[in-house]
């Protein structure tokens, strides 16, 4: 549930960032804060994917190899 909440948050804020790109055009890419924001979104997605994979792997091992 927590991973899903994080992904929903990232999707919602990514939509907001795309709206800002459409409004600000080239000026959006000049601001370094926007690059940091996208890097943080990417890192959060990678973290959620890794944790989800590890959790599912542990559940699989515990279920099939008791």
PDB file of N, CA and C in Angstrom:
ATOM      1  N   UNK A   1       0.834  -1.191   0.000  1.00  0.00           N
ATOM      2  CA  UNK A   1       0.000   0.000   0.000  1.00  0.00           C
ATOM      3  C   UNK A   1       0.874   1.248   0.000  1.00  0.00           C
ATOM      4  N   UNK A   2       1.951   1.231   0.760  1.00  0.00           N
ATOM      5  CA  UNK A   2       2.830   2.401   0.803  1.00  0.00           C
ATOM      6  C   UNK A   2       3.504   2.644  -0.550  1.00  0.00           C
ATOM      7  N   UNK A   3       3.942   1.553  -1.198  1.00  0.00           N
ATOM      8  CA  UNK A   3       4.586   1.692  -2.498  1.00  0.00           C
ATOM      9  C   UNK A   3       3.610   2.265  -3.519  1.00  0.00           C
ATOM     10  N   UNK A   4       2.377   1.815  -3.468  1.00  0.00           N
ATOM     11  CA  UNK A   4       1.365   2.327  -4.390  1.00  0.00           C
ATOM     12  C   UNK A   4       1.106   3.812  -4.138  1.00  0.00           C
ATOM     13  N   UNK A   5       1.075   4.197  -2.885  1.00  0.00           N
ATOM     14  CA  UNK A   5       0.875   5.603  -2.536  1.00  0.00           C
ATOM     15  C   UNK A   5       2.009   6.463  -3.074  1.00  0.00           C
ATOM     16  N   UNK A   6       3.231   5.975  -2.945  1.00  0.00           N
ATOM     17  CA  UNK A   6       4.385   6.719  -3.466  1.00  0.00           C
ATOM     18  C   UNK A   6       4.296   6.851  -4.979  1.00  0.00           C
ATOM     19  N   UNK A   7       3.924   5.773  -5.668  1.00  0.00           N
ATOM     20  CA  UNK A   7       3.816   5.833  -7.132  1.00  0.00           C
ATOM     21  C   UNK A   7       2.700   6.780  -7.576  1.00  0.00           C
ATOM     22  N   UNK A   8       1.587   6.790  -6.865  1.00  0.00           N
ATOM     23  CA  UNK A   8       0.497   7.720  -7.196  1.00  0.00           C
ATOM     24  C   UNK A   8       0.966   9.162  -7.003  1.00  0.00           C
ATOM     25  N   UNK A   9       1.696   9.399  -5.943  1.00  0.00           N
ATOM     26  CA  UNK A   9       2.235  10.739  -5.678  1.00  0.00           C
ATOM     27  C   UNK A   9       3.181  11.173  -6.806  1.00  0.00           C
ATOM     28  N   UNK A  10       4.038  10.262  -7.240  1.00  0.00           N
ATOM     29  CA  UNK A  10       4.986  10.585  -8.311  1.00  0.00           C
ATOM     30  C   UNK A  10       4.252  10.873  -9.618  1.00  0.00           C
ATOM     31  N   UNK A  11       3.253  10.075  -9.950  1.00  0.00           N
ATOM     32  CA  UNK A  11       2.482  10.293 -11.179  1.00  0.00           C
ATOM     33  C   UNK A  11       1.758  11.633 -11.132  1.00  0.00           C
ATOM     34  N   UNK A  12       1.147  11.935  -9.995  1.00  0.00           N
ATOM     35  CA  UNK A  12       0.415  13.202  -9.870  1.00  0.00           C
ATOM     36  C   UNK A  12       1.357  14.388 -10.008  1.00  0.00           C
ATOM     37  N   UNK A  13       2.502  14.325  -9.371  1.00  0.00           N
ATOM     38  CA  UNK A  13       3.447  15.439  -9.459  1.00  0.00           C
ATOM     39  C   UNK A  13       4.131  15.508 -10.818  1.00  0.00           C
ATOM     40  N   UNK A  14       4.291  14.373 -11.474  1.00  0.00           N
ATOM     41  CA  UNK A  14       4.847  14.388 -12.832  1.00  0.00           C
ATOM     42  C   UNK A  14       3.889  15.095 -13.788  1.00  0.00           C
ATOM     43  N   UNK A  15       2.596  14.874 -13.601  1.00  0.00           N
ATOM     44  CA  UNK A  15       1.608  15.589 -14.420  1.00  0.00           C
ATOM     45  C   UNK A  15       1.704  17.089 -14.197  1.00  0.00           C
ATOM     46  N   UNK A  16       1.906  17.471 -12.954  1.00  0.00           N
ATOM     47  CA  UNK A  16       2.060  18.899 -12.636  1.00  0.00           C
ATOM     48  C   UNK A  16       3.321  19.456 -13.295  1.00  0.00           C
ATOM     49  N   UNK A  17       4.402  18.665 -13.277  1.00  0.00           N
ATOM     50  CA  UNK A  17       5.646  19.108 -13.906  1.00  0.00           C
ATOM     51  C   UNK A  17       5.476  19.243 -15.420  1.00  0.00           C
ATOM     52  N   UNK A  18       4.749  18.327 -16.045  1.00  0.00           N
ATOM     53  CA  UNK A  18       4.499  18.439 -17.486  1.00  0.00           C
ATOM     54  C   UNK A  18       3.686  19.697 -17.799  1.00  0.00           C
ATOM     55  N   UNK A  19       2.738  20.025 -16.937  1.00  0.00           N
ATOM     56  CA  UNK A  19       1.970  21.258 -17.126  1.00  0.00           C
ATOM     57  C   UNK A  19       2.891  22.470 -17.039  1.00  0.00           C
ATOM     58  N   UNK A  20       3.850  22.427 -16.113  1.00  0.00           N
ATOM     59  CA  UNK A  20       4.799  23.532 -16.012  1.00  0.00           C
ATOM     60  C   UNK A  20       5.691  23.622 -17.248  1.00  0.00           C
ATOM     61  N   UNK A  21       6.061  22.468 -17.803  1.00  0.00           N
ATOM     62  CA  UNK A  21       6.870  22.478 -19.032  1.00  0.00           C
ATOM     63  C   UNK A  21       6.097  23.149 -20.159  1.00  0.00           C
ATOM     64  N   UNK A  22       4.808  22.833 -20.276  1.00  0.00           N
ATOM     65  CA  UNK A  22       3.992  23.437 -21.329  1.00  0.00           C
ATOM     66  C   UNK A  22       3.840  24.946 -21.130  1.00  0.00           C
ATOM     67  N   UNK A  23       3.770  25.388 -19.884  1.00  0.00           N
ATOM     68  CA  UNK A  23       3.601  26.810 -19.607  1.00  0.00           C
ATOM     69  C   UNK A  23       4.902  27.587 -19.758  1.00  0.00           C
ATOM     70  N   UNK A  24       5.989  27.035 -19.206  1.00  0.00           N
ATOM     71  CA  UNK A  24       7.242  27.788 -19.144  1.00  0.00           C
ATOM     72  C   UNK A  24       8.157  27.557 -20.339  1.00  0.00           C
ATOM     73  N   UNK A  25       7.922  26.471 -21.048  1.00  0.00           N
ATOM     74  CA  UNK A  25       8.714  26.097 -22.221  1.00  0.00           C
ATOM     75  C   UNK A  25      10.208  26.022 -21.883  1.00  0.00           C
ATOM     76  N   UNK A  26      11.050  26.785 -22.541  1.00  0.00           N
ATOM     77  CA  UNK A  26      12.499  26.694 -22.359  1.00  0.00           C
ATOM     78  C   UNK A  26      12.932  27.137 -20.964  1.00  0.00           C
ATOM     79  N   UNK A  27      12.229  28.056 -20.372  1.00  0.00           N
ATOM     80  CA  UNK A  27      12.600  28.544 -19.039  1.00  0.00           C
ATOM     81  C   UNK A  27      12.535  27.435 -17.989  1.00  0.00           C
ATOM     82  N   UNK A  28      11.709  26.451 -18.209  1.00  0.00           N
ATOM     83  CA  UNK A  28      11.599  25.332 -17.276  1.00  0.00           C
ATOM     84  C   UNK A  28      12.930  24.599 -17.156  1.00  0.00           C
ATOM     85  N   UNK A  29      13.621  24.421 -18.274  1.00  0.00           N
ATOM     86  CA  UNK A  29      14.855  23.645 -18.295  1.00  0.00           C
ATOM     87  C   UNK A  29      16.056  24.439 -17.799  1.00  0.00           C
ATOM     88  N   UNK A  30      15.914  25.736 -17.665  1.00  0.00           N
ATOM     89  CA  UNK A  30      17.010  26.568 -17.154  1.00  0.00           C
ATOM     90  C   UNK A  30      17.101  26.470 -15.636  1.00  0.00           C
ATOM     91  N   UNK A  31      15.976  26.238 -14.973  1.00  0.00           N
ATOM     92  CA  UNK A  31      15.942  26.168 -13.513  1.00  0.00           C
ATOM     93  C   UNK A  31      16.501  24.828 -13.037  1.00  0.00           C
ATOM     94  N   UNK A  32      17.598  24.829 -12.263  1.00  0.00           N
ATOM     95  CA  UNK A  32      18.189  23.560 -11.811  1.00  0.00           C
ATOM     96  C   UNK A  32      17.312  22.810 -10.803  1.00  0.00           C
ATOM     97  N   UNK A  33      16.400  23.485 -10.147  1.00  0.00           N
ATOM     98  CA  UNK A  33      15.511  22.800  -9.204  1.00  0.00           C
ATOM     99  C   UNK A  33      14.639  21.767  -9.910  1.00  0.00           C
ATOM    100  N   UNK A  34      14.294  22.029 -11.152  1.00  0.00           N
ATOM    101  CA  UNK A  34      13.466  21.083 -11.899  1.00  0.00           C
ATOM    102  C   UNK A  34      14.235  19.796 -12.199  1.00  0.00           C
ATOM    103  N   UNK A  35      15.518  19.927 -12.492  1.00  0.00           N
ATOM    104  CA  UNK A  35      16.344  18.734 -12.716  1.00  0.00           C
ATOM    105  C   UNK A  35      16.424  17.909 -11.438  1.00  0.00           C
ATOM    106  N   UNK A  36      16.622  18.563 -10.315  1.00  0.00           N
ATOM    107  CA  UNK A  36      16.691  17.859  -9.035  1.00  0.00           C
ATOM    108  C   UNK A  36      15.370  17.158  -8.743  1.00  0.00           C
ATOM    109  N   UNK A  37      14.266  17.821  -9.053  1.00  0.00           N
ATOM    110  CA  UNK A  37      12.952  17.221  -8.838  1.00  0.00           C
ATOM    111  C   UNK A  37      12.812  15.933  -9.638  1.00  0.00           C
ATOM    112  N   UNK A  38      13.181  15.958 -10.924  1.00  0.00           N
ATOM    113  CA  UNK A  38      13.061  14.761 -11.760  1.00  0.00           C
ATOM    114  C   UNK A  38      14.000  13.653 -11.288  1.00  0.00           C
ATOM    115  N   UNK A  39      15.194  14.029 -10.809  1.00  0.00           N
ATOM    116  CA  UNK A  39      16.113  13.017 -10.280  1.00  0.00           C
ATOM    117  C   UNK A  39      15.535  12.352  -9.031  1.00  0.00           C
ATOM    118  N   UNK A  40      14.893  13.141  -8.183  1.00  0.00           N
ATOM    119  CA  UNK A  40      14.275  12.580  -6.984  1.00  0.00           C
ATOM    120  C   UNK A  40      13.102  11.672  -7.336  1.00  0.00           C
ATOM    121  N   UNK A  41      12.297  12.069  -8.322  1.00  0.00           N
ATOM    122  CA  UNK A  41      11.193  11.201  -8.756  1.00  0.00           C
ATOM    123  C   UNK A  41      11.732   9.881  -9.284  1.00  0.00           C
ATOM    124  N   UNK A  42      12.786   9.947 -10.083  1.00  0.00           N
ATOM    125  CA  UNK A  42      13.385   8.728 -10.628  1.00  0.00           C
ATOM    126  C   UNK A  42      13.951   7.835  -9.539  1.00  0.00           C
ATOM    127  N   UNK A  43      14.631   8.427  -8.575  1.00  0.00           N
ATOM    128  CA  UNK A  43      15.195   7.651  -7.467  1.00  0.00           C
ATOM    129  C   UNK A  43      14.090   6.991  -6.647  1.00  0.00           C
ATOM    130  N   UNK A  44      12.985   7.685  -6.450  1.00  0.00           N
ATOM    131  CA  UNK A  44      11.872   7.113  -5.690  1.00  0.00           C
ATOM    132  C   UNK A  44      11.255   5.930  -6.432  1.00  0.00           C
ATOM    133  N   UNK A  45      11.118   6.051  -7.742  1.00  0.00           N
ATOM    134  CA  UNK A  45      10.565   4.939  -8.530  1.00  0.00           C
ATOM    135  C   UNK A  45      11.496   3.732  -8.466  1.00  0.00           C
ATOM    136  N   UNK A  46      12.789   3.960  -8.585  1.00  0.00           N
ATOM    137  CA  UNK A  46      13.754   2.854  -8.508  1.00  0.00           C
ATOM    138  C   UNK A  46      13.687   2.201  -7.132  1.00  0.00           C
ATOM    139  N   UNK A  47      13.623   3.001  -6.080  1.00  0.00           N
ATOM    140  CA  UNK A  47      13.549   2.461  -4.725  1.00  0.00           C
ATOM    141  C   UNK A  47      12.303   1.604  -4.543  1.00  0.00           C
ATOM    142  N   UNK A  48      11.168   2.093  -5.005  1.00  0.00           N
ATOM    143  CA  UNK A  48       9.919   1.338  -4.860  1.00  0.00           C
ATOM    144  C   UNK A  48       9.989   0.038  -5.643  1.00  0.00           C
ATOM    145  N   UNK A  49      10.530   0.078  -6.835  1.00  0.00           N
ATOM    146  CA  UNK A  49      10.636  -1.148  -7.647  1.00  0.00           C
ATOM    147  C   UNK A  49      11.540  -2.171  -6.989  1.00  0.00           C
ATOM    148  N   UNK A  50      12.667  -1.732  -6.450  1.00  0.00           N
ATOM    149  CA  UNK A  50      13.595  -2.657  -5.796  1.00  0.00           C
ATOM    150  C   UNK A  50      12.955  -3.257  -4.554  1.00  0.00           C
ATOM    151  N   UNK A  51      12.339  -2.430  -3.726  1.00  0.00           N
ATOM    152  CA  UNK A  51      11.723  -2.934  -2.502  1.00  0.00           C
ATOM    153  C   UNK A  51      10.564  -3.877  -2.808  1.00  0.00           C
ATOM    154  N   UNK A  52       9.794  -3.560  -3.836  1.00  0.00           N
ATOM    155  CA  UNK A  52       8.687  -4.440  -4.224  1.00  0.00           C
ATOM    156  C   UNK A  52       9.216  -5.775  -4.727  1.00  0.00           C
ATOM    157  N   UNK A  53      10.250  -5.738  -5.535  1.00  0.00           N
ATOM    158  CA  UNK A  53      10.847  -6.973  -6.054  1.00  0.00           C
ATOM    159  C   UNK A  53      11.398  -7.825  -4.915  1.00  0.00           C
ATOM    160  N   UNK A  54      12.113  -7.189  -3.986  1.00  0.00           N
ATOM    161  CA  UNK A  54      12.679  -7.947  -2.872  1.00  0.00           C
ATOM    162  C   UNK A  54      11.587  -8.552  -1.996  1.00  0.00           C
ATOM    163  N   UNK A  55      10.547  -7.797  -1.748  1.00  0.00           N
ATOM    164  CA  UNK A  55       9.444  -8.293  -0.928  1.00  0.00           C
ATOM    165  C   UNK A  55       8.768  -9.477  -1.599  1.00  0.00           C
ATOM    166  N   UNK A  56       8.500  -9.360  -2.888  1.00  0.00           N
ATOM    167  CA  UNK A  56       7.866 -10.468  -3.607  1.00  0.00           C
ATOM    168  C   UNK A  56       8.780 -11.691  -3.670  1.00  0.00           C
ATOM    169  N   UNK A  57      10.079 -11.474  -3.787  1.00  0.00           N
ATOM    170  CA  UNK A  57      11.027 -12.592  -3.811  1.00  0.00           C
ATOM    171  C   UNK A  57      11.037 -13.322  -2.477  1.00  0.00           C
ATOM    172  N   UNK A  58      11.026 -12.566  -1.389  1.00  0.00           N
ATOM    173  CA  UNK A  58      11.015 -13.191  -0.060  1.00  0.00           C
ATOM    174  C   UNK A  58       9.725 -13.968   0.154  1.00  0.00           C
ATOM    175  N   UNK A  59       8.611 -13.395  -0.241  1.00  0.00           N
ATOM    176  CA  UNK A  59       7.327 -14.089  -0.102  1.00  0.00           C
ATOM    177  C   UNK A  59       7.329 -15.374  -0.923  1.00  0.00           C
ATOM    178  N   UNK A  60       7.864 -15.305  -2.140  1.00  0.00           N
ATOM    179  CA  UNK A  60       7.936 -16.494  -3.000  1.00  0.00           C
ATOM    180  C   UNK A  60       8.770 -17.584  -2.350  1.00  0.00           C
ATOM    181  N   UNK A  61       9.938 -17.234  -1.847  1.00  0.00           N
ATOM    182  CA  UNK A  61      10.826 -18.217  -1.236  1.00  0.00           C
ATOM    183  C   UNK A  61      10.184 -18.815   0.012  1.00  0.00           C
ATOM    184  N   UNK A  62       9.593 -17.998   0.844  1.00  0.00           N
ATOM    185  CA  UNK A  62       8.972 -18.502   2.062  1.00  0.00           C
ATOM    186  C   UNK A  62       7.756 -19.380   1.768  1.00  0.00           C
ATOM    187  N   UNK A  63       7.040 -19.076   0.696  1.00  0.00           N
ATOM    188  CA  UNK A  63       5.853 -19.846   0.347  1.00  0.00           C
ATOM    189  C   UNK A  63       6.212 -21.192  -0.258  1.00  0.00           C
ATOM    190  N   UNK A  64       7.158 -21.209  -1.195  1.00  0.00           N
ATOM    191  CA  UNK A  64       7.467 -22.434  -1.915  1.00  0.00           C
ATOM    192  C   UNK A  64       8.581 -23.274  -1.270  1.00  0.00           C
ATOM    193  N   UNK A  65       9.370 -22.666  -0.399  1.00  0.00           N
ATOM    194  CA  UNK A  65      10.461 -23.389   0.272  1.00  0.00           C
ATOM    195  C   UNK A  65      10.368 -23.147   1.777  1.00  0.00           C
ATOM    196  N   UNK A  66       9.386 -23.746   2.421  1.00  0.00           N
ATOM    197  CA  UNK A  66       9.191 -23.467   3.863  1.00  0.00           C
ATOM    198  C   UNK A  66      10.276 -23.994   4.760  1.00  0.00           C
TER     199      UNK A  66
END
